């Protein structure tokens, strides 16, 4: 009986969603603007990363996007990088939306056709954002659109992680 | 034998998991389309509501906080 319980516990732990303190899910995804160019989680090591899982059809994602553009403007990409991962079935929808909001392409936009990241993170809502430390560990998880208060909180966390 | 029975039962129960039938938030692309809403043309919804009100000779029952019983 004890053995069965132990196996069950291990199984549950294996299928648990990555949470605060866990290692961020590794990925290699194509760039939204240039599908031949790929970006991996490994290449972002050493930077504080905000990984945002979004879609152009999601109203909450649309609301918070201008705030992300403004936030990225405040930080050098060498230290803090906002990485968007679009799950649109048609990447042109995501590109059309971003051209209006982020014409200067400040945000790093990736395309996740197979929805591998929301599946791996077991997203319970859209949008979902994950603040990842320089060491590649999840520091904070934000489910839903970020309002002004949460953006301020996020900025403070980023400054702390950068070491300012 | 008992543990085998328990394991089989657990397997059967896990098959009823809501994850098998639940539409995950990232799978709702088609639900988000305008044509999926009850009143696809936003500009027309108010007019439709007004016509409904006249036709049914009763107000209310449309909002989500009411029961839809038509008694208000």
mmCIF file with all atom_site columns, C-alpha atoms in Angstrom:
data_model
loop_
_atom_site.group_PDB
_atom_site.id
_atom_site.type_symbol
_atom_site.label_atom_id
_atom_site.label_alt_id
_atom_site.label_comp_id
_atom_site.label_asym_id
_atom_site.label_entity_id
_atom_site.label_seq_id
_atom_site.pdbx_PDB_ins_code
_atom_site.Cartn_x
_atom_site.Cartn_y
_atom_site.Cartn_z
_atom_site.occupancy
_atom_site.B_iso_or_equiv
_atom_site.pdbx_formal_charge
_atom_site.auth_seq_id
_atom_site.auth_comp_id
_atom_site.auth_asym_id
_atom_site.auth_atom_id
_atom_site.pdbx_PDB_model_num
ATOM 1   C CA . UNK A 1 1   ? 0.000   0.000  0.000   1.00 0.00 ? 1   UNK A CA 1
ATOM 2   C CA . UNK A 1 2   ? 2.837   2.371  0.948   1.00 0.00 ? 2   UNK A CA 1
ATOM 3   C CA . UNK A 1 3   ? 4.569   1.599  -2.331  1.00 0.00 ? 3   UNK A CA 1
ATOM 4   C CA . UNK A 1 4   ? 1.444   2.445  -4.335  1.00 0.00 ? 4   UNK A CA 1
ATOM 5   C CA . UNK A 1 5   ? 1.075   5.742  -2.496  1.00 0.00 ? 5   UNK A CA 1
ATOM 6   C CA . UNK A 1 6   ? 4.718   6.540  -3.146  1.00 0.00 ? 6   UNK A CA 1
ATOM 7   C CA . UNK A 1 7   ? 4.337   5.775  -6.864  1.00 0.00 ? 7   UNK A CA 1
ATOM 8   C CA . UNK A 1 8   ? 1.211   7.937  -6.960  1.00 0.00 ? 8   UNK A CA 1
ATOM 9   C CA . UNK A 1 9   ? 3.010   10.835 -5.281  1.00 0.00 ? 9   UNK A CA 1
ATOM 10  C CA . UNK A 1 10  ? 5.936   10.595 -7.673  1.00 0.00 ? 10  UNK A CA 1
ATOM 11  C CA . UNK A 1 11  ? 3.551   10.472 -10.644 1.00 0.00 ? 11  UNK A CA 1
ATOM 12  C CA . UNK A 1 12  ? 1.676   13.539 -9.377  1.00 0.00 ? 12  UNK A CA 1
ATOM 13  C CA . UNK A 1 13  ? 4.965   15.403 -8.889  1.00 0.00 ? 13  UNK A CA 1
ATOM 14  C CA . UNK A 1 14  ? 6.072   14.503 -12.419 1.00 0.00 ? 14  UNK A CA 1
ATOM 15  C CA . UNK A 1 15  ? 2.870   15.880 -13.958 1.00 0.00 ? 15  UNK A CA 1
ATOM 16  C CA . UNK A 1 16  ? 2.724   19.010 -11.786 1.00 0.00 ? 16  UNK A CA 1
ATOM 17  C CA . UNK A 1 17  ? 2.882   22.371 -13.547 1.00 0.00 ? 17  UNK A CA 1
ATOM 18  C CA . UNK A 1 18  ? 6.163   24.297 -13.206 1.00 0.00 ? 18  UNK A CA 1
ATOM 19  C CA . UNK A 1 19  ? 5.748   26.876 -10.457 1.00 0.00 ? 19  UNK A CA 1
ATOM 20  C CA . UNK A 1 20  ? 7.764   29.479 -8.543  1.00 0.00 ? 20  UNK A CA 1
ATOM 21  C CA . UNK A 1 21  ? 11.227  28.154 -7.716  1.00 0.00 ? 21  UNK A CA 1
ATOM 22  C CA . UNK A 1 22  ? 11.202  25.575 -10.503 1.00 0.00 ? 22  UNK A CA 1
ATOM 23  C CA . UNK A 1 23  ? 13.453  25.645 -13.541 1.00 0.00 ? 23  UNK A CA 1
ATOM 24  C CA . UNK A 1 24  ? 11.861  27.397 -16.519 1.00 0.00 ? 24  UNK A CA 1
ATOM 25  C CA . UNK A 1 25  ? 10.763  25.118 -19.337 1.00 0.00 ? 25  UNK A CA 1
ATOM 26  C CA . UNK A 1 26  ? 13.407  24.929 -22.051 1.00 0.00 ? 26  UNK A CA 1
ATOM 27  C CA . UNK A 1 27  ? 12.275  25.660 -25.598 1.00 0.00 ? 27  UNK A CA 1
ATOM 28  C CA . UNK A 1 28  ? 13.446  26.484 -29.065 1.00 0.00 ? 28  UNK A CA 1
ATOM 29  C CA . UNK A 1 29  ? 10.895  28.493 -31.028 1.00 0.00 ? 29  UNK A CA 1
ATOM 30  C CA . UNK A 1 30  ? 10.953  30.333 -34.342 1.00 0.00 ? 30  UNK A CA 1
ATOM 31  C CA . UNK A 1 31  ? 10.873  34.115 -34.462 1.00 0.00 ? 31  UNK A CA 1
ATOM 32  C CA . UNK A 1 32  ? 7.422   35.453 -35.349 1.00 0.00 ? 32  UNK A CA 1
ATOM 33  C CA . UNK A 1 33  ? 8.798   37.843 -37.976 1.00 0.00 ? 33  UNK A CA 1
ATOM 34  C CA . UNK A 1 34  ? 11.279  35.374 -39.411 1.00 0.00 ? 34  UNK A CA 1
ATOM 35  C CA . UNK A 1 35  ? 10.296  31.743 -38.928 1.00 0.00 ? 35  UNK A CA 1
ATOM 36  C CA . UNK A 1 36  ? 13.740  30.498 -40.035 1.00 0.00 ? 36  UNK A CA 1
ATOM 37  C CA . UNK A 1 37  ? 15.442  32.255 -37.125 1.00 0.00 ? 37  UNK A CA 1
ATOM 38  C CA . UNK A 1 38  ? 15.034  30.445 -33.816 1.00 0.00 ? 38  UNK A CA 1
ATOM 39  C CA . UNK A 1 39  ? 15.428  31.504 -30.194 1.00 0.00 ? 39  UNK A CA 1
ATOM 40  C CA . UNK A 1 40  ? 15.969  29.131 -27.301 1.00 0.00 ? 40  UNK A CA 1
ATOM 41  C CA . UNK A 1 41  ? 15.606  29.500 -23.550 1.00 0.00 ? 41  UNK A CA 1
ATOM 42  C CA . UNK A 1 42  ? 19.259  28.540 -23.297 1.00 0.00 ? 42  UNK A CA 1
ATOM 43  C CA . UNK A 1 43  ? 20.282  31.606 -25.321 1.00 0.00 ? 43  UNK A CA 1
ATOM 44  C CA . UNK A 1 44  ? 18.464  33.851 -22.829 1.00 0.00 ? 44  UNK A CA 1
ATOM 45  C CA . UNK A 1 45  ? 20.441  32.630 -19.820 1.00 0.00 ? 45  UNK A CA 1
ATOM 46  C CA . UNK A 1 46  ? 22.148  35.433 -17.925 1.00 0.00 ? 46  UNK A CA 1
ATOM 47  C CA . UNK A 1 47  ? 19.231  37.803 -18.577 1.00 0.00 ? 47  UNK A CA 1
ATOM 48  C CA . UNK A 1 48  ? 16.093  38.419 -16.581 1.00 0.00 ? 48  UNK A CA 1
ATOM 49  C CA . UNK A 1 49  ? 13.246  37.274 -18.826 1.00 0.00 ? 49  UNK A CA 1
ATOM 50  C CA . UNK A 1 50  ? 9.524   37.895 -18.825 1.00 0.00 ? 50  UNK A CA 1
ATOM 51  C CA . UNK A 1 51  ? 7.969   35.118 -20.856 1.00 0.00 ? 51  UNK A CA 1
ATOM 52  C CA . UNK A 1 52  ? 4.482   36.086 -21.982 1.00 0.00 ? 52  UNK A CA 1
ATOM 53  C CA . UNK A 1 53  ? 2.170   33.492 -23.508 1.00 0.00 ? 53  UNK A CA 1
ATOM 54  C CA . UNK A 1 54  ? -0.382  35.329 -25.602 1.00 0.00 ? 54  UNK A CA 1
ATOM 55  C CA . UNK A 1 55  ? -2.659  35.297 -28.651 1.00 0.00 ? 55  UNK A CA 1
ATOM 56  C CA . UNK A 1 56  ? -4.063  38.080 -30.816 1.00 0.00 ? 56  UNK A CA 1
ATOM 57  C CA . UNK A 1 57  ? -7.620  36.830 -30.193 1.00 0.00 ? 57  UNK A CA 1
ATOM 58  C CA . UNK A 1 58  ? -7.269  37.228 -26.440 1.00 0.00 ? 58  UNK A CA 1
ATOM 59  C CA . UNK A 1 59  ? -8.587  40.598 -25.187 1.00 0.00 ? 59  UNK A CA 1
ATOM 60  C CA . UNK A 1 60  ? -6.514  40.552 -22.005 1.00 0.00 ? 60  UNK A CA 1
ATOM 61  C CA . UNK A 1 61  ? -3.351  39.977 -24.043 1.00 0.00 ? 61  UNK A CA 1
ATOM 62  C CA . UNK A 1 62  ? -4.192  42.950 -26.254 1.00 0.00 ? 62  UNK A CA 1
ATOM 63  C CA . UNK A 1 63  ? -4.752  45.187 -23.211 1.00 0.00 ? 63  UNK A CA 1
ATOM 64  C CA . UNK A 1 64  ? -1.407  44.519 -21.565 1.00 0.00 ? 64  UNK A CA 1
ATOM 65  C CA . UNK A 1 65  ? 0.780   44.598 -24.695 1.00 0.00 ? 65  UNK A CA 1
ATOM 66  C CA . UNK A 1 66  ? 1.327   48.416 -24.818 1.00 0.00 ? 66  UNK A CA 1
ATOM 67  C CA . UNK A 1 67  ? 2.402   48.235 -21.158 1.00 0.00 ? 67  UNK A CA 1
ATOM 68  C CA . UNK A 1 68  ? 5.016   45.618 -22.041 1.00 0.00 ? 68  UNK A CA 1
ATOM 69  C CA . UNK A 1 69  ? 6.345   47.830 -24.851 1.00 0.00 ? 69  UNK A CA 1
ATOM 70  C CA . UNK A 1 70  ? 6.671   50.720 -22.372 1.00 0.00 ? 70  UNK A CA 1
ATOM 71  C CA . UNK A 1 71  ? 8.389   48.447 -19.829 1.00 0.00 ? 71  UNK A CA 1
ATOM 72  C CA . UNK A 1 72  ? 10.903  47.101 -22.350 1.00 0.00 ? 72  UNK A CA 1
ATOM 73  C CA . UNK A 1 73  ? 11.703  50.695 -23.329 1.00 0.00 ? 73  UNK A CA 1
ATOM 74  C CA . UNK A 1 74  ? 12.911  51.295 -19.752 1.00 0.00 ? 74  UNK A CA 1
ATOM 75  C CA . UNK A 1 75  ? 15.416  48.433 -19.745 1.00 0.00 ? 75  UNK A CA 1
ATOM 76  C CA . UNK A 1 76  ? 18.307  47.360 -21.909 1.00 0.00 ? 76  UNK A CA 1
ATOM 77  C CA . UNK A 1 77  ? 17.636  44.068 -23.705 1.00 0.00 ? 77  UNK A CA 1
ATOM 78  C CA . UNK A 1 78  ? 20.988  42.800 -22.432 1.00 0.00 ? 78  UNK A CA 1
ATOM 79  C CA . UNK A 1 79  ? 19.638  42.828 -18.895 1.00 0.00 ? 79  UNK A CA 1
ATOM 80  C CA . UNK A 1 80  ? 15.900  42.348 -19.201 1.00 0.00 ? 80  UNK A CA 1
ATOM 81  C CA . UNK A 1 81  ? 14.092  40.885 -22.161 1.00 0.00 ? 81  UNK A CA 1
ATOM 82  C CA . UNK A 1 82  ? 10.375  40.491 -22.707 1.00 0.00 ? 82  UNK A CA 1
ATOM 83  C CA . UNK A 1 83  ? 9.756   37.394 -24.787 1.00 0.00 ? 83  UNK A CA 1
ATOM 84  C CA . UNK A 1 84  ? 6.328   36.946 -26.338 1.00 0.00 ? 84  UNK A CA 1
ATOM 85  C CA . UNK A 1 85  ? 5.192   33.548 -27.455 1.00 0.00 ? 85  UNK A CA 1
ATOM 86  C CA . UNK A 1 86  ? 2.165   33.691 -29.730 1.00 0.00 ? 86  UNK A CA 1
ATOM 87  C CA . UNK A 1 87  ? -0.133  30.687 -30.041 1.00 0.00 ? 87  UNK A CA 1
ATOM 88  C CA . UNK A 1 88  ? -2.244  32.052 -32.904 1.00 0.00 ? 88  UNK A CA 1
ATOM 89  C CA . UNK A 1 89  ? -3.119  29.435 -35.493 1.00 0.00 ? 89  UNK A CA 1
ATOM 90  C CA . UNK A 1 90  ? -2.270  32.029 -38.148 1.00 0.00 ? 90  UNK A CA 1
ATOM 91  C CA . UNK A 1 91  ? 0.936   33.960 -37.312 1.00 0.00 ? 91  UNK A CA 1
ATOM 92  C CA . UNK A 1 92  ? -0.124  36.851 -39.567 1.00 0.00 ? 92  UNK A CA 1
ATOM 93  C CA . UNK A 1 93  ? -2.837  37.771 -37.025 1.00 0.00 ? 93  UNK A CA 1
ATOM 94  C CA . UNK A 1 94  ? -0.186  38.174 -34.342 1.00 0.00 ? 94  UNK A CA 1
ATOM 95  C CA . UNK A 1 95  ? 2.089   40.134 -36.700 1.00 0.00 ? 95  UNK A CA 1
ATOM 96  C CA . UNK A 1 96  ? -0.765  42.481 -37.703 1.00 0.00 ? 96  UNK A CA 1
ATOM 97  C CA . UNK A 1 97  ? -1.574  43.188 -34.068 1.00 0.00 ? 97  UNK A CA 1
ATOM 98  C CA . UNK A 1 98  ? 2.068   43.736 -33.067 1.00 0.00 ? 98  UNK A CA 1
ATOM 99  C CA . UNK A 1 99  ? 2.685   46.087 -35.980 1.00 0.00 ? 99  UNK A CA 1
ATOM 100 C CA . UNK A 1 100 ? 0.147   48.464 -34.467 1.00 0.00 ? 100 UNK A CA 1
ATOM 101 C CA . UNK A 1 101 ? 1.350   48.167 -30.868 1.00 0.00 ? 101 UNK A CA 1
ATOM 102 C CA . UNK A 1 102 ? 5.081   47.520 -31.239 1.00 0.00 ? 102 UNK A CA 1
ATOM 103 C CA . UNK A 1 103 ? 6.081   48.928 -34.625 1.00 0.00 ? 103 UNK A CA 1
ATOM 104 C CA . UNK A 1 104 ? 9.735   49.282 -33.588 1.00 0.00 ? 104 UNK A CA 1
ATOM 105 C CA . UNK A 1 105 ? 9.838   45.559 -32.658 1.00 0.00 ? 105 UNK A CA 1
ATOM 106 C CA . UNK A 1 106 ? 11.212  46.136 -29.180 1.00 0.00 ? 106 UNK A CA 1
ATOM 107 C CA . UNK A 1 107 ? 9.638   42.953 -27.854 1.00 0.00 ? 107 UNK A CA 1
ATOM 108 C CA . UNK A 1 108 ? 11.096  39.584 -28.803 1.00 0.00 ? 108 UNK A CA 1
ATOM 109 C CA . UNK A 1 109 ? 8.232   37.835 -30.551 1.00 0.00 ? 109 UNK A CA 1
ATOM 110 C CA . UNK A 1 110 ? 8.257   34.068 -31.007 1.00 0.00 ? 110 UNK A CA 1
ATOM 111 C CA . UNK A 1 111 ? 5.738   31.763 -32.610 1.00 0.00 ? 111 UNK A CA 1
ATOM 112 C CA . UNK A 1 112 ? 4.539   28.631 -30.837 1.00 0.00 ? 112 UNK A CA 1
ATOM 113 C CA . UNK A 1 113 ? 2.441   26.855 -33.473 1.00 0.00 ? 113 UNK A CA 1
ATOM 114 C CA . UNK A 1 114 ? 2.034   23.653 -31.452 1.00 0.00 ? 114 UNK A CA 1
ATOM 115 C CA . UNK A 1 115 ? 1.174   25.503 -28.216 1.00 0.00 ? 115 UNK A CA 1
ATOM 116 C CA . UNK A 1 116 ? 4.032   23.633 -26.552 1.00 0.00 ? 116 UNK A CA 1
ATOM 117 C CA . UNK A 1 117 ? 4.684   26.318 -23.919 1.00 0.00 ? 117 UNK A CA 1
ATOM 118 C CA . UNK A 1 118 ? 1.099   26.673 -22.585 1.00 0.00 ? 118 UNK A CA 1
ATOM 119 C CA . UNK A 1 119 ? 0.914   22.896 -22.508 1.00 0.00 ? 119 UNK A CA 1
ATOM 120 C CA . UNK A 1 120 ? 4.219   22.573 -20.656 1.00 0.00 ? 120 UNK A CA 1
ATOM 121 C CA . UNK A 1 121 ? 3.322   25.324 -18.173 1.00 0.00 ? 121 UNK A CA 1
ATOM 122 C CA . UNK A 1 122 ? -0.242  23.948 -17.892 1.00 0.00 ? 122 UNK A CA 1
ATOM 123 C CA . UNK A 1 123 ? -1.692  27.439 -18.300 1.00 0.00 ? 123 UNK A CA 1
ATOM 124 C CA . UNK A 1 124 ? -4.918  28.019 -16.444 1.00 0.00 ? 124 UNK A CA 1
ATOM 125 C CA . UNK A 1 125 ? -5.611  31.354 -18.120 1.00 0.00 ? 125 UNK A CA 1
ATOM 126 C CA . UNK A 1 126 ? -4.651  33.584 -21.002 1.00 0.00 ? 126 UNK A CA 1
ATOM 127 C CA . UNK A 1 127 ? -2.476  35.601 -20.959 1.00 0.00 ? 127 UNK A CA 1
ATOM 128 C CA . UNK A 1 128 ? 0.096   34.029 -18.645 1.00 0.00 ? 128 UNK A CA 1
ATOM 129 C CA . UNK A 1 129 ? 3.440   35.600 -17.835 1.00 0.00 ? 129 UNK A CA 1
ATOM 130 C CA . UNK A 1 130 ? 6.464   34.092 -16.136 1.00 0.00 ? 130 UNK A CA 1
ATOM 131 C CA . UNK A 1 131 ? 9.256   36.155 -14.635 1.00 0.00 ? 131 UNK A CA 1
ATOM 132 C CA . UNK A 1 132 ? 12.461  34.144 -14.988 1.00 0.00 ? 132 UNK A CA 1
ATOM 133 C CA . UNK A 1 133 ? 15.719  34.915 -13.189 1.00 0.00 ? 133 UNK A CA 1
ATOM 134 C CA . UNK A 1 134 ? 19.206  35.072 -14.731 1.00 0.00 ? 134 UNK A CA 1
ATOM 135 C CA . UNK A 1 135 ? 19.753  31.504 -13.534 1.00 0.00 ? 135 UNK A CA 1
ATOM 136 C CA . UNK A 1 136 ? 16.693  30.302 -15.431 1.00 0.00 ? 136 UNK A CA 1
ATOM 137 C CA . UNK A 1 137 ? 14.375  29.837 -12.468 1.00 0.00 ? 137 UNK A CA 1
ATOM 138 C CA . UNK A 1 138 ? 10.740  30.940 -12.291 1.00 0.00 ? 138 UNK A CA 1
ATOM 139 C CA . UNK A 1 139 ? 10.449  33.832 -9.860  1.00 0.00 ? 139 UNK A CA 1
ATOM 140 C CA . UNK A 1 140 ? 6.851   34.927 -10.400 1.00 0.00 ? 140 UNK A CA 1
ATOM 141 C CA . UNK A 1 141 ? 3.817   33.721 -12.293 1.00 0.00 ? 141 UNK A CA 1
ATOM 142 C CA . UNK A 1 142 ? 1.148   36.140 -13.493 1.00 0.00 ? 142 UNK A CA 1
ATOM 143 C CA . UNK A 1 143 ? -2.129  34.714 -14.760 1.00 0.00 ? 143 UNK A CA 1
ATOM 144 C CA . UNK A 1 144 ? -4.368  37.148 -16.590 1.00 0.00 ? 144 UNK A CA 1
ATOM 145 C CA . UNK A 1 145 ? -3.824  40.649 -17.851 1.00 0.00 ? 145 UNK A CA 1
ATOM 146 C CA . UNK A 1 146 ? -1.478  42.817 -15.779 1.00 0.00 ? 146 UNK A CA 1
ATOM 147 C CA . UNK A 1 147 ? -3.018  46.038 -14.471 1.00 0.00 ? 147 UNK A CA 1
ATOM 148 C CA . UNK A 1 148 ? -0.979  49.147 -13.557 1.00 0.00 ? 148 UNK A CA 1
ATOM 149 C CA . UNK A 1 149 ? -0.423  48.031 -9.959  1.00 0.00 ? 149 UNK A CA 1
ATOM 150 C CA . UNK A 1 150 ? 0.882   44.637 -11.072 1.00 0.00 ? 150 UNK A CA 1
ATOM 151 C CA . UNK A 1 151 ? 3.103   46.298 -13.693 1.00 0.00 ? 151 UNK A CA 1
ATOM 152 C CA . UNK A 1 152 ? 4.684   48.401 -10.943 1.00 0.00 ? 152 UNK A CA 1
ATOM 153 C CA . UNK A 1 153 ? 5.188   45.284 -8.854  1.00 0.00 ? 153 UNK A CA 1
ATOM 154 C CA . UNK A 1 154 ? 6.736   43.547 -11.864 1.00 0.00 ? 154 UNK A CA 1
ATOM 155 C CA . UNK A 1 155 ? 9.079   46.475 -12.483 1.00 0.00 ? 155 UNK A CA 1
ATOM 156 C CA . UNK A 1 156 ? 10.253  46.372 -8.863  1.00 0.00 ? 156 UNK A CA 1
ATOM 157 C CA . UNK A 1 157 ? 10.891  42.637 -9.137  1.00 0.00 ? 157 UNK A CA 1
ATOM 158 C CA . UNK A 1 158 ? 12.853  43.126 -12.366 1.00 0.00 ? 158 UNK A CA 1
ATOM 159 C CA . UNK A 1 159 ? 15.013  45.852 -10.779 1.00 0.00 ? 159 UNK A CA 1
ATOM 160 C CA . UNK A 1 160 ? 15.683  43.564 -7.824  1.00 0.00 ? 160 UNK A CA 1
ATOM 161 C CA . UNK A 1 161 ? 16.607  40.647 -10.081 1.00 0.00 ? 161 UNK A CA 1
ATOM 162 C CA . UNK A 1 162 ? 18.866  42.777 -12.246 1.00 0.00 ? 162 UNK A CA 1
ATOM 163 C CA . UNK A 1 163 ? 20.592  43.919 -9.077  1.00 0.00 ? 163 UNK A CA 1
ATOM 164 C CA . UNK A 1 164 ? 19.799  47.631 -9.106  1.00 0.00 ? 164 UNK A CA 1
ATOM 165 C CA . UNK B 2 1   ? -4.690  -8.735 -5.365  1.00 0.00 ? 1   UNK B CA 1
ATOM 166 C CA . UNK B 2 2   ? -6.179  -5.880 -3.358  1.00 0.00 ? 2   UNK B CA 1
ATOM 167 C CA . UNK B 2 3   ? -3.548  -3.425 -4.526  1.00 0.00 ? 3   UNK B CA 1
ATOM 168 C CA . UNK B 2 4   ? -4.051  -4.495 -8.132  1.00 0.00 ? 4   UNK B CA 1
ATOM 169 C CA . UNK B 2 5   ? -7.765  -3.852 -7.744  1.00 0.00 ? 5   UNK B CA 1
ATOM 170 C CA . UNK B 2 6   ? -7.042  -0.440 -6.228  1.00 0.00 ? 6   UNK B CA 1
ATOM 171 C CA . UNK B 2 7   ? -4.667  0.444  -9.064  1.00 0.00 ? 7   UNK B CA 1
ATOM 172 C CA . UNK B 2 8   ? -7.257  -0.593 -11.671 1.00 0.00 ? 8   UNK B CA 1
ATOM 173 C CA . UNK B 2 9   ? -9.882  1.503  -9.894  1.00 0.00 ? 9   UNK B CA 1
ATOM 174 C CA . UNK B 2 10  ? -7.542  4.486  -9.866  1.00 0.00 ? 10  UNK B CA 1
ATOM 175 C CA . UNK B 2 11  ? -6.920  4.076  -13.591 1.00 0.00 ? 11  UNK B CA 1
ATOM 176 C CA . UNK B 2 12  ? -10.671 4.054  -14.238 1.00 0.00 ? 12  UNK B CA 1
ATOM 177 C CA . UNK B 2 13  ? -11.189 7.130  -12.074 1.00 0.00 ? 13  UNK B CA 1
ATOM 178 C CA . UNK B 2 14  ? -8.373  8.999  -13.815 1.00 0.00 ? 14  UNK B CA 1
ATOM 179 C CA . UNK B 2 15  ? -10.108 8.315  -17.135 1.00 0.00 ? 15  UNK B CA 1
ATOM 180 C CA . UNK B 2 16  ? -12.985 10.479 -15.879 1.00 0.00 ? 16  UNK B CA 1
ATOM 181 C CA . UNK B 2 17  ? -10.583 13.358 -15.328 1.00 0.00 ? 17  UNK B CA 1
ATOM 182 C CA . UNK B 2 18  ? -11.979 16.697 -16.450 1.00 0.00 ? 18  UNK B CA 1
ATOM 183 C CA . UNK B 2 19  ? -8.727  17.304 -18.335 1.00 0.00 ? 19  UNK B CA 1
ATOM 184 C CA . UNK B 2 20  ? -9.942  14.880 -20.977 1.00 0.00 ? 20  UNK B CA 1
ATOM 185 C CA . UNK B 2 21  ? -13.054 16.922 -21.705 1.00 0.00 ? 21  UNK B CA 1
ATOM 186 C CA . UNK B 2 22  ? -12.025 20.420 -20.661 1.00 0.00 ? 22  UNK B CA 1
ATOM 187 C CA . UNK B 2 23  ? -11.193 23.031 -23.276 1.00 0.00 ? 23  UNK B CA 1
ATOM 188 C CA . UNK B 2 24  ? -8.022  24.683 -22.062 1.00 0.00 ? 24  UNK B CA 1
ATOM 189 C CA . UNK B 2 25  ? -7.687  28.503 -22.159 1.00 0.00 ? 25  UNK B CA 1
ATOM 190 C CA . UNK B 2 26  ? -5.144  28.325 -24.987 1.00 0.00 ? 26  UNK B CA 1
ATOM 191 C CA . UNK B 2 27  ? -7.542  26.255 -27.105 1.00 0.00 ? 27  UNK B CA 1
ATOM 192 C CA . UNK B 2 28  ? -10.298 28.875 -27.162 1.00 0.00 ? 28  UNK B CA 1
ATOM 193 C CA . UNK B 2 29  ? -9.306  30.642 -30.353 1.00 0.00 ? 29  UNK B CA 1
ATOM 194 C CA . UNK B 2 30  ? -12.486 29.761 -32.207 1.00 0.00 ? 30  UNK B CA 1
ATOM 195 C CA . UNK B 2 31  ? -14.657 30.576 -29.185 1.00 0.00 ? 31  UNK B CA 1
ATOM 196 C CA . UNK B 2 32  ? -13.173 34.080 -29.254 1.00 0.00 ? 32  UNK B CA 1
ATOM 197 C CA . UNK B 2 33  ? -14.408 34.767 -32.779 1.00 0.00 ? 33  UNK B CA 1
ATOM 198 C CA . UNK B 2 34  ? -17.164 37.365 -33.155 1.00 0.00 ? 34  UNK B CA 1
ATOM 199 C CA . UNK B 2 35  ? -19.502 34.886 -34.813 1.00 0.00 ? 35  UNK B CA 1
ATOM 200 C CA . UNK B 2 36  ? -19.456 32.753 -31.660 1.00 0.00 ? 36  UNK B CA 1
ATOM 201 C CA . UNK B 2 37  ? -21.052 35.431 -29.489 1.00 0.00 ? 37  UNK B CA 1
ATOM 202 C CA . UNK B 2 38  ? -24.803 35.405 -28.898 1.00 0.00 ? 38  UNK B CA 1
ATOM 203 C CA . UNK B 2 39  ? -25.141 38.765 -30.593 1.00 0.00 ? 39  UNK B CA 1
ATOM 204 C CA . UNK B 2 40  ? -22.357 38.897 -33.169 1.00 0.00 ? 40  UNK B CA 1
ATOM 205 C CA . UNK B 2 41  ? -22.953 42.506 -34.210 1.00 0.00 ? 41  UNK B CA 1
ATOM 206 C CA . UNK B 2 42  ? -22.400 44.670 -31.130 1.00 0.00 ? 42  UNK B CA 1
ATOM 207 C CA . UNK B 2 43  ? -24.163 47.698 -32.659 1.00 0.00 ? 43  UNK B CA 1
ATOM 208 C CA . UNK B 2 44  ? -27.269 45.659 -33.236 1.00 0.00 ? 44  UNK B CA 1
ATOM 209 C CA . UNK B 2 45  ? -27.522 44.038 -29.804 1.00 0.00 ? 45  UNK B CA 1
ATOM 210 C CA . UNK B 2 46  ? -29.222 47.052 -28.195 1.00 0.00 ? 46  UNK B CA 1
ATOM 211 C CA . UNK B 2 47  ? -31.758 47.236 -31.009 1.00 0.00 ? 47  UNK B CA 1
ATOM 212 C CA . UNK B 2 48  ? -32.358 43.494 -30.779 1.00 0.00 ? 48  UNK B CA 1
ATOM 213 C CA . UNK B 2 49  ? -32.918 43.841 -27.037 1.00 0.00 ? 49  UNK B CA 1
ATOM 214 C CA . UNK B 2 50  ? -35.436 46.625 -27.625 1.00 0.00 ? 50  UNK B CA 1
ATOM 215 C CA . UNK B 2 51  ? -37.357 44.561 -30.181 1.00 0.00 ? 51  UNK B CA 1
ATOM 216 C CA . UNK B 2 52  ? -37.291 41.559 -27.856 1.00 0.00 ? 52  UNK B CA 1
ATOM 217 C CA . UNK B 2 53  ? -38.685 43.740 -25.081 1.00 0.00 ? 53  UNK B CA 1
ATOM 218 C CA . UNK B 2 54  ? -41.591 44.931 -27.255 1.00 0.00 ? 54  UNK B CA 1
ATOM 219 C CA . UNK B 2 55  ? -42.320 41.485 -28.657 1.00 0.00 ? 55  UNK B CA 1
ATOM 220 C CA . UNK B 2 56  ? -42.319 39.742 -25.294 1.00 0.00 ? 56  UNK B CA 1
ATOM 221 C CA . UNK B 2 57  ? -43.955 42.696 -23.474 1.00 0.00 ? 57  UNK B CA 1
ATOM 222 C CA . UNK B 2 58  ? -41.582 42.187 -20.562 1.00 0.00 ? 58  UNK B CA 1
ATOM 223 C CA . UNK B 2 59  ? -38.316 43.764 -19.487 1.00 0.00 ? 59  UNK B CA 1
ATOM 224 C CA . UNK B 2 60  ? -35.368 42.007 -17.927 1.00 0.00 ? 60  UNK B CA 1
ATOM 225 C CA . UNK B 2 61  ? -34.337 38.413 -17.962 1.00 0.00 ? 61  UNK B CA 1
ATOM 226 C CA . UNK B 2 62  ? -31.435 39.131 -20.287 1.00 0.00 ? 62  UNK B CA 1
ATOM 227 C CA . UNK B 2 63  ? -28.696 39.876 -17.801 1.00 0.00 ? 63  UNK B CA 1
ATOM 228 C CA . UNK B 2 64  ? -26.576 37.163 -16.320 1.00 0.00 ? 64  UNK B CA 1
ATOM 229 C CA . UNK B 2 65  ? -27.431 38.094 -12.735 1.00 0.00 ? 65  UNK B CA 1
ATOM 230 C CA . UNK B 2 66  ? -31.064 37.247 -13.264 1.00 0.00 ? 66  UNK B CA 1
ATOM 231 C CA . UNK B 2 67  ? -32.408 33.793 -13.531 1.00 0.00 ? 67  UNK B CA 1
ATOM 232 C CA . UNK B 2 68  ? -33.889 34.281 -16.975 1.00 0.00 ? 68  UNK B CA 1
ATOM 233 C CA . UNK B 2 69  ? -37.299 33.420 -15.594 1.00 0.00 ? 69  UNK B CA 1
ATOM 234 C CA . UNK B 2 70  ? -38.890 36.562 -17.039 1.00 0.00 ? 70  UNK B CA 1
ATOM 235 C CA . UNK B 2 71  ? -40.489 37.392 -13.705 1.00 0.00 ? 71  UNK B CA 1
ATOM 236 C CA . UNK B 2 72  ? -38.761 40.745 -13.259 1.00 0.00 ? 72  UNK B CA 1
#
